[in-house]
CSV table of C-alpha atoms and ligand atoms in Angstrom, one decimal:
chain,number,residue,atom,x,y,z
A,1,MET,CA,95.8,205.2,179.9
A,2,ARG,CA,99.6,203.8,179.3
A,3,ASN,CA,101.1,205.5,176.3
A,4,HIS,CA,101.1,203.7,172.9
A,5,TRP,CA,103.4,203.6,169.8
A,6,SER,CA,101.8,205.4,167.2
A,7,GLY,CA,101.4,202.4,165.1
A,8,ARG,CA,103.2,199.6,164.1
A,9,LEU,CA,106.2,201.3,162.3
A,10,GLY,CA,107.3,203.4,165.3
A,11,PHE,CA,107.5,199.8,167.1
A,12,ILE,CA,109.2,197.9,164.9
A,13,LEU,CA,111.8,200.8,164.2
A,14,ALA,CA,112.4,201.0,167.9
A,15,ALA,CA,112.8,197.6,168.7
A,16,VAL,CA,115.2,197.2,165.4
A,17,GLY,CA,116.6,200.2,166.9
A,18,SER,CA,117.0,198.2,170.2
A,19,ALA,CA,118.5,194.9,168.6
A,20,VAL,CA,120.4,196.3,166.1
A,21,GLY,CA,123.5,197.7,167.5
A,22,LEU,CA,127.7,197.0,168.3
A,23,GLY,CA,126.8,193.2,168.6
A,24,ASN,CA,125.7,193.5,164.6
A,25,ILE,CA,128.1,195.6,163.3
A,26,TRP,CA,131.6,194.3,165.0
A,27,LYS,CA,130.6,191.3,166.8
A,28,PHE,CA,128.6,189.0,164.6
A,29,PRO,CA,130.9,189.6,161.1
A,30,PHE,CA,133.6,188.4,163.0
A,31,ILE,CA,132.4,185.5,164.4
A,32,THR,CA,131.1,184.9,161.4
A,33,GLY,CA,134.3,185.2,159.6
A,34,ASN,CA,136.2,182.9,162.1
A,35,ASN,CA,133.7,180.2,162.1
A,36,GLY,CA,133.7,179.2,158.5
A,37,GLY,CA,131.4,181.8,156.8
A,38,GLY,CA,128.4,180.6,155.3
A,39,ALA,CA,128.6,177.7,157.4
A,40,PHE,CA,128.1,179.8,160.1
A,41,VAL,CA,125.7,182.0,159.0
A,42,LEU,CA,123.6,179.0,158.7
A,43,ILE,CA,123.8,177.4,161.9
A,44,TYR,CA,123.2,181.2,163.5
A,45,LEU,CA,119.7,181.3,161.2
A,46,LEU,CA,118.8,178.2,162.9
A,47,ALA,CA,119.9,179.6,166.1
A,48,ILE,CA,117.5,182.4,165.7
A,49,LEU,CA,114.5,180.2,164.6
A,50,ILE,CA,115.1,178.0,167.5
A,51,CYS,CA,116.0,180.2,170.5
A,52,GLY,CA,115.8,183.9,169.6
A,53,LEU,CA,112.6,184.1,167.6
A,54,PRO,CA,110.9,182.2,170.3
A,55,ILE,CA,112.2,183.6,173.1
A,56,LEU,CA,111.6,187.2,171.5
A,57,MET,CA,107.6,186.4,171.1
A,58,ALA,CA,108.0,185.0,174.6
A,59,GLU,CA,109.1,188.5,175.8
A,60,PHE,CA,106.6,190.2,173.5
A,61,VAL,CA,103.5,187.9,175.1
A,62,ILE,CA,104.6,188.8,178.7
A,63,GLY,CA,105.0,193.1,178.4
A,64,ARG,CA,101.7,193.0,175.7
A,65,HIS,CA,99.7,191.5,178.2
A,66,SER,CA,101.0,192.9,181.4
A,67,GLN,CA,101.3,196.2,179.8
A,68,CYS,CA,103.6,197.0,182.8
A,69,ASP,CA,107.4,197.7,183.0
A,70,VAL,CA,109.6,194.5,183.2
A,71,VAL,CA,109.3,194.0,187.2
A,72,GLY,CA,105.4,194.7,187.3
A,73,SER,CA,105.0,192.0,184.2
A,74,PHE,CA,106.0,189.1,186.4
A,75,SER,CA,104.1,190.4,189.4
A,76,THR,CA,101.2,191.2,187.5
A,77,LEU,CA,101.0,188.2,185.6
A,78,THR,CA,101.7,185.7,188.5
A,79,PRO,CA,101.3,187.5,191.8
A,80,LYS,CA,101.8,185.0,194.3
A,81,SER,CA,105.4,184.4,193.5
A,82,THR,CA,108.4,186.1,194.4
A,83,PHE,CA,110.8,183.9,192.5
A,84,TRP,CA,109.2,185.6,189.4
A,85,LYS,CA,109.2,188.8,190.5
A,86,GLY,CA,112.7,188.2,191.0
A,87,VAL,CA,113.5,187.0,187.3
A,88,GLY,CA,112.1,190.7,186.5
A,89,TRP,CA,114.6,192.0,188.7
A,90,LEU,CA,117.3,190.1,187.2
A,91,ASN,CA,116.1,191.2,183.5
A,92,LEU,CA,116.2,194.8,185.2
A,93,LEU,CA,119.5,194.1,186.5
A,94,ALA,CA,121.2,193.0,183.3
A,95,ALA,CA,119.8,196.5,181.7
A,96,PHE,CA,121.7,198.7,184.4
A,97,ILE,CA,124.7,196.4,184.2
A,98,ILE,CA,124.9,196.5,180.8
A,99,LEU,CA,123.8,200.2,180.0
A,100,SER,CA,126.9,201.5,182.4
A,101,TYR,CA,129.3,199.8,180.3
A,102,TYR,CA,127.7,200.1,177.0
A,103,GLY,CA,127.6,203.7,177.3
A,104,VAL,CA,131.4,204.1,178.3
A,105,VAL,CA,131.8,201.8,174.9
A,106,ALA,CA,129.5,204.0,172.8
A,107,GLY,CA,131.3,207.1,173.8
A,108,TRP,CA,134.6,205.7,172.0
A,109,THR,CA,132.5,205.9,168.9
A,110,LEU,CA,131.4,209.5,169.5
A,111,ASP,CA,135.2,210.2,169.9
A,112,TYR,CA,135.6,208.6,166.7
A,113,LEU,CA,132.9,210.3,164.8
A,114,PHE,CA,134.4,213.5,166.0
A,115,LYS,CA,138.4,212.6,165.0
A,116,SER,CA,136.8,211.6,161.5
A,117,LEU,CA,135.1,215.0,161.2
A,118,ALA,CA,138.2,216.3,162.1
A,119,GLY,CA,139.8,214.4,159.4
A,120,ALA,CA,142.0,212.9,162.1
A,121,PHE,CA,142.8,209.7,160.3
A,122,GLY,CA,144.3,211.0,156.6
A,123,GLY,CA,147.9,210.6,155.8
A,124,LYS,CA,148.6,209.3,159.2
A,125,GLU,CA,151.1,206.1,159.8
A,126,PRO,CA,149.3,202.7,160.9
A,127,GLU,CA,151.0,203.2,164.4
A,128,VAL,CA,150.1,206.4,165.0
A,129,ILE,CA,146.8,205.3,164.4
A,130,VAL,CA,146.4,202.5,166.7
A,131,GLY,CA,148.1,204.7,169.1
A,132,MET,CA,144.9,206.9,168.8
A,133,PHE,CA,142.6,204.2,170.7
A,134,GLY,CA,145.4,203.5,173.6
A,135,GLU,CA,145.0,207.3,174.1
A,136,LEU,CA,141.6,207.4,174.3
A,137,VAL,CA,140.8,204.7,176.4
A,138,THR,CA,143.7,205.7,178.8
A,139,ASN,CA,142.5,209.3,179.2
A,140,PRO,CA,140.3,209.6,182.0
A,141,THR,CA,139.2,213.0,181.1
A,142,LYS,CA,138.0,212.1,177.4
A,143,GLN,CA,136.1,209.2,179.1
A,144,PHE,CA,134.7,211.4,180.7
A,145,ILE,CA,133.4,213.7,178.7
A,146,TRP,CA,132.0,211.2,176.0
A,147,PHE,CA,130.8,208.9,178.7
A,148,SER,CA,128.9,212.5,179.5
A,149,VAL,CA,127.9,213.0,176.2
A,150,PHE,CA,126.7,210.0,175.3
A,151,MET,CA,124.6,209.5,178.2
A,152,GLY,CA,122.9,213.2,177.8
A,153,LEU,CA,121.6,211.8,174.4
A,154,CYS,CA,119.9,208.9,175.8
A,155,LEU,CA,118.6,210.9,178.3
A,156,LEU,CA,117.0,213.4,175.9
A,157,ALA,CA,115.5,210.5,173.9
A,158,VAL,CA,113.9,208.6,176.9
A,159,ILE,CA,112.6,211.6,178.8
A,160,SER,CA,110.4,212.8,176.4
A,161,GLY,CA,108.4,209.6,176.2
A,162,VAL,CA,107.2,206.8,174.0
A,163,LYS,CA,106.2,208.8,171.1
A,164,LYS,CA,108.0,211.9,171.2
A,165,GLY,CA,110.9,210.5,172.5
A,166,LEU,CA,111.7,207.1,171.6
A,167,GLU,CA,109.7,207.1,168.2
A,168,ARG,CA,110.5,210.1,167.0
A,169,TRP,CA,114.4,209.4,167.8
A,170,ASN,CA,114.4,205.8,166.2
A,171,LYS,CA,112.4,207.0,163.1
A,172,VAL,CA,115.4,209.0,162.6
A,173,LEU,CA,118.1,207.0,163.7
A,174,MET,CA,116.9,203.8,161.9
A,175,PRO,CA,116.3,204.8,158.5
A,176,THR,CA,119.7,206.7,158.7
A,177,LEU,CA,121.5,203.6,159.4
A,178,PHE,CA,119.6,201.7,156.9
A,179,ILE,CA,120.5,204.1,154.0
A,180,LEU,CA,124.6,204.5,155.0
A,181,LEU,CA,125.1,200.8,155.7
A,182,PHE,CA,123.8,199.9,152.2
A,183,PHE,CA,125.6,202.6,150.7
A,184,MET,CA,128.9,201.3,152.1
A,185,ALA,CA,128.5,197.8,151.0
A,186,ALA,CA,127.5,199.4,147.9
A,187,TYR,CA,131.1,201.1,148.2
A,188,ALA,CA,132.5,197.8,149.3
A,189,MET,CA,131.6,196.0,146.2
A,190,THR,CA,134.0,198.0,144.5
A,191,THR,CA,137.2,197.6,145.9
A,192,SER,CA,139.5,195.0,145.2
A,193,GLY,CA,138.9,193.1,148.3
A,194,ALA,CA,135.0,192.2,147.4
A,195,LYS,CA,135.3,188.9,146.2
A,196,GLU,CA,137.6,187.5,149.4
A,197,GLY,CA,135.3,190.3,151.8
A,198,ILE,CA,132.4,187.9,150.4
A,199,GLY,CA,134.1,184.7,150.6
A,200,PHE,CA,135.2,185.6,154.1
A,201,MET,CA,131.7,186.0,155.5
A,202,LEU,CA,129.6,183.7,153.2
A,203,TYR,CA,131.5,180.9,151.7
A,204,PRO,CA,130.1,177.8,153.6
A,205,ASP,CA,133.6,176.1,155.2
A,206,PHE,CA,131.8,173.4,157.4
A,207,SER,CA,135.5,172.5,158.2
A,208,LYS,CA,136.0,175.6,160.4
A,209,LEU,CA,132.5,175.2,162.1
A,210,THR,CA,133.3,173.9,165.6
A,211,MET,CA,130.7,173.2,168.5
A,212,THR,CA,132.2,176.5,169.9
A,213,GLY,CA,130.8,178.3,167.1
A,214,VAL,CA,127.6,176.7,167.3
A,215,LEU,CA,127.2,177.6,170.9
A,216,GLU,CA,128.7,181.5,170.1
A,217,ALA,CA,125.5,181.0,167.6
A,218,ILE,CA,123.1,180.4,170.1
A,219,GLY,CA,124.7,183.0,172.7
A,220,HIS,CA,124.6,185.6,170.1
A,221,SER,CA,120.9,184.7,168.7
A,222,PHE,CA,119.9,186.2,171.8
A,223,PHE,CA,121.9,189.0,172.7
A,224,THR,CA,121.4,190.4,169.5
A,225,LEU,CA,117.8,190.4,170.0
A,226,SER,CA,118.2,192.5,173.0
A,227,LEU,CA,116.6,189.4,175.2
A,228,ALA,CA,116.9,188.9,178.7
A,229,MET,CA,117.4,192.6,179.7
A,230,GLY,CA,113.8,193.7,179.8
A,231,ALA,CA,113.9,195.9,176.6
A,232,MET,CA,111.8,193.8,174.4
A,233,ILE,CA,109.1,193.4,177.4
A,234,THR,CA,109.3,196.8,178.1
A,235,TYR,CA,109.0,198.0,174.6
A,236,ALA,CA,105.9,195.3,173.8
A,237,SER,CA,104.2,196.8,177.1
A,238,TYR,CA,103.4,199.9,174.6
A,239,MET,CA,102.0,197.9,172.0
A,240,ASP,CA,98.4,197.8,171.1
A,241,LYS,CA,96.4,194.6,171.5
A,242,ASN,CA,95.4,194.2,167.9
A,243,GLU,CA,98.9,194.5,166.5
A,244,PRO,CA,100.0,190.6,165.5
A,245,ILE,CA,102.9,189.1,167.5
A,246,TYR,CA,104.3,186.7,165.4
A,247,PRO,CA,104.6,188.9,162.1
A,248,MET,CA,106.2,191.9,164.3
A,249,ALA,CA,108.6,189.4,165.8
A,250,ILE,CA,109.6,187.9,162.7
A,251,ARG,CA,110.2,191.1,160.8
A,252,ILE,CA,112.7,192.5,163.6
A,253,ALA,CA,114.5,188.9,163.7
A,254,PHE,CA,114.9,189.6,159.8
A,255,LEU,CA,115.7,192.9,159.9
A,256,ASP,CA,118.5,192.6,162.7
A,257,THR,CA,119.9,189.9,161.0
A,258,VAL,CA,120.0,191.7,157.3
A,259,VAL,CA,121.8,194.7,159.5
A,260,ALA,CA,124.7,192.1,160.5
A,261,ILE,CA,124.9,189.9,157.3
A,262,VAL,CA,125.2,193.5,155.2
A,263,ALA,CA,127.8,195.2,158.4
A,264,GLY,CA,130.3,192.1,157.2
A,265,LEU,CA,129.8,192.5,153.4
A,266,ALA,CA,130.3,196.4,154.2
A,267,ILE,CA,133.6,195.5,156.3
A,268,PHE,CA,135.7,192.8,155.2
A,269,PRO,CA,136.0,193.6,151.5
A,270,ILE,CA,137.9,197.4,152.4
A,271,VAL,CA,139.8,195.7,155.1
A,272,PHE,CA,141.1,193.1,152.2
A,273,SER,CA,141.2,195.7,149.8
A,274,VAL,CA,144.5,197.1,151.6
A,275,GLY,CA,145.7,193.9,152.5
A,276,LEU,CA,144.9,193.8,156.4
A,277,LYS,CA,144.0,191.0,158.6
A,278,PRO,CA,140.8,191.7,160.3
A,279,GLY,CA,141.2,192.0,163.6
A,280,ALA,CA,138.8,191.1,166.8
A,281,GLY,CA,136.4,193.1,168.5
A,282,PRO,CA,136.8,196.6,169.4
A,283,GLY,CA,140.1,196.5,167.1
A,284,LEU,CA,138.5,195.9,164.3
A,285,ILE,CA,136.4,198.9,164.5
A,286,PHE,CA,139.0,201.4,166.3
A,287,LYS,CA,142.0,200.2,164.9
A,288,THR,CA,141.9,198.1,161.7
A,289,LEU,CA,139.0,200.4,160.0
A,290,PRO,CA,140.3,203.9,160.6
A,291,GLN,CA,143.9,202.9,159.0
A,292,VAL,CA,141.8,201.4,156.0
A,293,PHE,CA,140.1,205.0,155.7
A,294,ALA,CA,143.3,206.5,155.9
A,295,THR,CA,144.8,204.9,152.4
A,296,ILE,CA,141.5,204.2,150.8
A,297,PRO,CA,139.9,206.6,148.0
A,298,PHE,CA,136.8,208.8,149.9
A,299,GLY,CA,138.4,207.1,153.1
A,300,ALA,CA,137.7,210.5,155.0
A,301,VAL,CA,134.3,210.3,154.0
A,302,LEU,CA,133.1,206.6,154.5
A,303,ALA,CA,135.0,207.0,158.0
A,304,VAL,CA,132.2,209.7,158.9
A,305,ILE,CA,129.5,207.5,157.4
A,306,PHE,CA,130.8,204.5,159.5
A,307,PHE,CA,130.8,206.4,162.4
A,308,ILE,CA,127.8,208.0,162.5
A,309,LEU,CA,126.1,204.8,161.7
A,310,LEU,CA,128.1,202.8,164.4
A,311,ALA,CA,127.2,205.9,167.0
A,312,PHE,CA,123.6,205.6,165.9
A,313,ALA,CA,123.5,201.9,166.4
A,314,ALA,CA,124.5,202.2,169.9
A,315,LEU,CA,122.5,205.0,170.9
A,316,SER,CA,119.4,203.3,169.6
A,317,SER,CA,120.2,200.5,171.9
A,318,ALA,CA,121.3,202.6,175.0
A,319,ILE,CA,118.0,204.3,175.0
A,320,SER,CA,115.9,201.0,174.9
A,321,LEU,CA,117.8,200.1,178.0
A,322,LEU,CA,117.3,203.8,179.6
A,323,GLU,CA,113.7,203.1,178.9
A,324,VAL,CA,113.5,199.6,180.5
A,325,LEU,CA,114.8,201.5,183.9
A,326,THR,CA,112.7,204.4,183.5
A,327,ALA,CA,109.6,202.7,182.7
A,328,PHE,CA,110.4,200.5,186.3
A,329,MET,CA,110.5,204.1,188.0
A,330,ILE,CA,107.5,205.4,186.3
A,331,ASP,CA,105.4,201.9,187.1
A,332,GLU,CA,106.6,200.1,190.5
A,333,LYS,CA,107.6,203.7,192.2
A,334,LYS,CA,105.1,205.9,190.6
A,335,VAL,CA,107.4,209.1,189.9
A,336,ASN,CA,107.0,211.2,186.7
A,337,ARG,CA,109.1,210.5,183.6
A,338,LYS,CA,110.9,213.4,183.8
A,339,LYS,CA,112.2,212.4,187.3
A,340,ALA,CA,112.7,209.3,186.3
A,341,THR,CA,114.8,209.5,183.7
A,342,ILE,CA,116.9,212.0,185.1
A,343,PHE,CA,117.4,209.7,188.1
A,344,MET,CA,118.2,206.6,186.4
A,345,THR,CA,120.4,208.7,184.1
A,346,ILE,CA,122.2,209.6,186.8
A,347,ALA,CA,122.1,206.2,188.9
A,348,VAL,CA,123.4,204.0,185.4
A,349,TYR,CA,126.4,207.3,185.3
A,350,LEU,CA,127.5,206.9,188.7
A,351,ALA,CA,127.6,202.7,188.2
A,352,GLY,CA,129.7,203.5,184.6
A,353,ILE,CA,132.4,205.2,186.5
A,354,PRO,CA,134.6,202.4,187.3
A,355,SER,CA,134.0,201.3,183.6
A,356,ALA,CA,134.9,204.4,182.1
A,357,LEU,CA,138.1,204.4,184.3
A,358,SER,CA,138.8,200.6,183.4
A,359,TYR,CA,141.7,201.4,181.6
A,360,SER,CA,143.5,204.1,183.3
A,361,VAL,CA,143.1,205.2,187.1
A,362,LEU,CA,141.7,201.6,187.5
A,363,GLY,CA,143.8,199.8,185.1
A,364,LYS,CA,145.0,197.5,187.4
A,365,VAL,CA,141.9,196.8,188.9
A,366,LYS,CA,140.8,192.9,187.8
A,367,LEU,CA,136.9,192.3,188.6
A,368,LEU,CA,137.6,188.8,187.3
A,369,PRO,CA,140.9,187.2,186.3
A,370,GLY,CA,142.9,188.6,184.2
A,371,MET,CA,140.3,191.3,183.1
A,372,GLU,CA,139.5,194.9,183.9
A,373,VAL,CA,136.3,196.0,184.9
A,374,LEU,CA,134.9,196.8,181.6
A,375,ASP,CA,135.3,193.2,180.4
A,376,SER,CA,134.5,191.5,183.6
A,377,LEU,CA,130.9,193.4,183.3
A,378,ASP,CA,130.4,192.6,179.7
A,379,TYR,CA,131.5,188.5,180.7
A,380,ILE,CA,129.2,188.2,183.4
A,381,ALA,CA,126.4,190.0,181.7
A,382,SER,CA,126.5,188.7,178.5
A,383,ASN,CA,128.1,184.7,179.1
A,384,PHE,CA,125.8,184.5,182.5
A,385,MET,CA,123.0,186.8,182.8
A,386,LEU,CA,121.7,186.7,179.8
A,387,PRO,CA,121.4,183.0,179.2
A,388,ILE,CA,120.2,182.3,182.9
A,389,GLY,CA,117.9,185.3,182.2
A,390,GLY,CA,116.7,183.5,178.5
A,391,LEU,CA,116.4,180.3,179.8
A,392,LEU,CA,113.9,181.3,183.2
A,393,ILE,CA,111.6,183.3,180.5
A,394,ALA,CA,111.6,180.1,178.5
A,395,ILE,CA,110.5,178.1,181.6
A,396,TYR,CA,108.2,181.3,182.4
A,397,THR,CA,105.7,180.9,179.3
A,398,GLY,CA,106.3,177.5,178.7
A,399,TYR,CA,105.4,176.0,181.9
A,400,ILE,CA,104.3,178.6,184.5
A,401,LEU,CA,102.1,181.8,182.4
A,402,ASP,CA,98.6,180.3,181.9
A,403,LYS,CA,98.8,178.9,178.4
A,404,LYS,CA,95.3,180.5,177.4
A,405,ILE,CA,97.2,183.7,177.8
A,406,SER,CA,100.1,182.9,175.9
A,407,GLN,CA,97.7,181.3,172.8
A,408,ALA,CA,95.3,184.2,173.1
A,409,GLU,CA,98.2,187.0,173.1
A,410,ILE,CA,99.8,185.0,169.7
A,411,THR,CA,96.6,183.8,167.8
A,412,GLU,CA,94.3,186.6,168.8
A,413,ASP,CA,94.9,188.8,166.0
A,414,GLY,CA,93.8,186.0,163.6
A,415,ARG,CA,96.0,185.9,161.4
A,416,SER,CA,98.7,183.7,163.2
A,417,SER,CA,97.0,180.6,162.9
A,418,LEU,CA,96.9,178.1,166.1
A,419,ALA,CA,99.6,176.2,164.1
A,420,ILE,CA,102.2,178.8,164.8
A,421,PHE,CA,101.5,179.1,168.2
A,422,SER,CA,101.8,175.2,168.6
A,423,ILE,CA,105.2,175.4,166.9
A,424,TRP,CA,106.2,178.3,169.3
A,425,PHE,CA,104.4,176.7,172.4
A,426,PHE,CA,106.4,173.3,171.7
A,427,THR,CA,109.9,175.6,170.9
A,428,ILE,CA,109.6,177.3,174.1
A,429,ARG,CA,108.8,173.9,176.1
A,430,TYR,CA,111.4,171.9,175.0
A,431,ILE,CA,114.0,173.2,172.6
A,432,ALA,CA,115.0,176.4,173.5
A,433,PRO,CA,115.4,175.8,177.2
A,434,LEU,CA,117.5,172.8,175.9
A,435,ALA,CA,119.6,175.1,174.2
A,436,MET,CA,120.0,177.9,176.6
A,437,VAL,CA,121.1,174.8,179.3
A,438,ILE,CA,123.6,173.7,177.0
A,439,VAL,CA,125.1,176.7,176.8
A,440,LEU,CA,125.3,177.6,180.3
A,441,LEU,CA,126.6,174.3,181.6
A,442,THR,CA,129.4,174.9,178.8
A,443,LYS,CA,130.1,177.9,180.1
A,444,ILE,CA,130.7,176.7,183.7
A,445,GLY,CA,132.6,174.0,182.4
A,446,LEU,CA,130.6,171.1,183.4
A,447,ILE,CA,130.3,170.0,180.1
A,448,ASP,CA,133.2,170.0,177.8
A,449,ILE,CA,133.1,170.1,174.0
B,501,LIG,N1,121.2,194.2,170.6
B,501,LIG,C1,122.0,194.7,170.8
B,501,LIG,C2,123.4,194.6,170.4
B,501,LIG,O1,123.4,193.7,169.1
B,501,LIG,C3,122.7,194.4,172.2
B,501,LIG,C4,122.5,195.3,173.4
B,501,LIG,C5,120.7,196.1,173.6
B,501,LIG,C6,123.2,196.0,173.8
B,501,LIG,C7,121.3,197.2,174.0
B,501,LIG,C8,122.8,197.4,174.7
B,501,LIG,C9,121.5,197.8,174.6
B,501,LIG,O2,124.2,195.2,170.4
C-alpha cells in the first residue's frame, strides 16, 4: 500500500511548506511595493483565484487519483499517450533544475544564519556588510560547504519517508516559521517606519499598476504555489481518498498568501525605519536587511530570527522537490526509498555545481546573454518551463482527462458541491489557459504590452 499522510494537518503543512518559500519572503513583497502596493495585491488575489487555485486543484486531482509519482501519474491516467507522459517528464525536469540552483541560494541563507548567530553584522559599516555578500558568492569553498550542508538536510528529511520524514520535518518547520514571522511583523509595527512600510505594501496606487505588473502577478501566482514542478502532484498522491480537495486547496493558497503579505509587513517598516530603500531580489535580503539589523535595537536577535525563517522556508520548499525526484525513482524505477533519495540527492548535487560556481570560477560563463549560470537557469525555469507546464496541466484536466474523474475527485467528499466543480471546470478550460497563453506570448515577445 502506498504511504499516506497521517491526516489532514500533515498534508496541509507539507503543501504549505512547499508553497511558502523564498518567493514569498523576498519576491512577493518587492514586486508588490513596485507595482502599486494594494492595487497589485488585489490583482494578485485575482490571479490566485483564476490561475493558481484552479491549477493547484488540477494537480491534486491528477496526483490523488493516480496515486503515483509525477511521470507515472500521466502514464496511468492516459496510458496511450506518450505526449502526456512527456509532460510528466517536463514537470520532473523543472523540479530537478529548480532544486539544483535553489539549493545553492538556500545555502546562502544558512551562511547568513551562521553569520547572524556569530553577531557578524553588529557595529559594521554598511560597505562592509554589503561586501560580505560578494565575498560569499565568489568563494567556491564556501559555496560548496553550504550547498552540501543544505542538500544533506534535504536528504535527511526525504529519506525517512512521508510520515516520518516529510511530515515530521514540516510539522516543526512550518509552525516555527509562522511564529517567527508574526513576531517579526509585530516588532516592525512598533518601528518608526511602520506607516511608510504599510503604505508601500498596501496602499492601492492604481497609477503604478501596469500590464507588466498584471502579468507578473499571474506568473507569480503559480510559482508561489509550487505548480508545474511536480510537487503538488506528488504530495497529493499521498492523500487519502476521503480528504476533500477544494477546502484543502483553498487553505493552502490562503496561508501562502498570508505569509507573503505578512512578510512584506515585517520587512518594509524596518527597512524604512532606518531610512534605507528596499533593494530588489537577493540584494534586499542579503545586503539591505543585514545593514538594518546592524543598527536597530535588538537587531542581532532579529537577524537570527529572520535567517532562521528564511532557511526554514527554503528547506521546506526544497524537500518537496527532492520528494518529486525520489518518488519518481521509487515508483518508476522500483528502487527503495533509501537508495532513491541518495541517488537523486547526488544527481541534483552534481547538477548544482555549475550554479554554485556561477559567480566565481564560472563567473565569465553566460548561458543566456548577460546572465550567469544560476540566473539563466532561474530565468528559463520560471519564465518558460513553469508557464508552459501550467498551461499543459490546465489543458490536460480541462480537455484530455475524462471529466468523470475530475468530477468524482472534486465532489466525492460530498461537501464540495457540483457548483464548485462547475466553476473550476470552466476556469481550467477557458480562463487559466488564456491567462497562461498571454503570459507566454509576452515572454517570447510575440505580444507587446
Ligand atoms: N513556492 C516556492 C516559493 O514561493 C517555489 C519553490 C518551490 C521553489 C519549491 C523551490 C522549490 O519560493
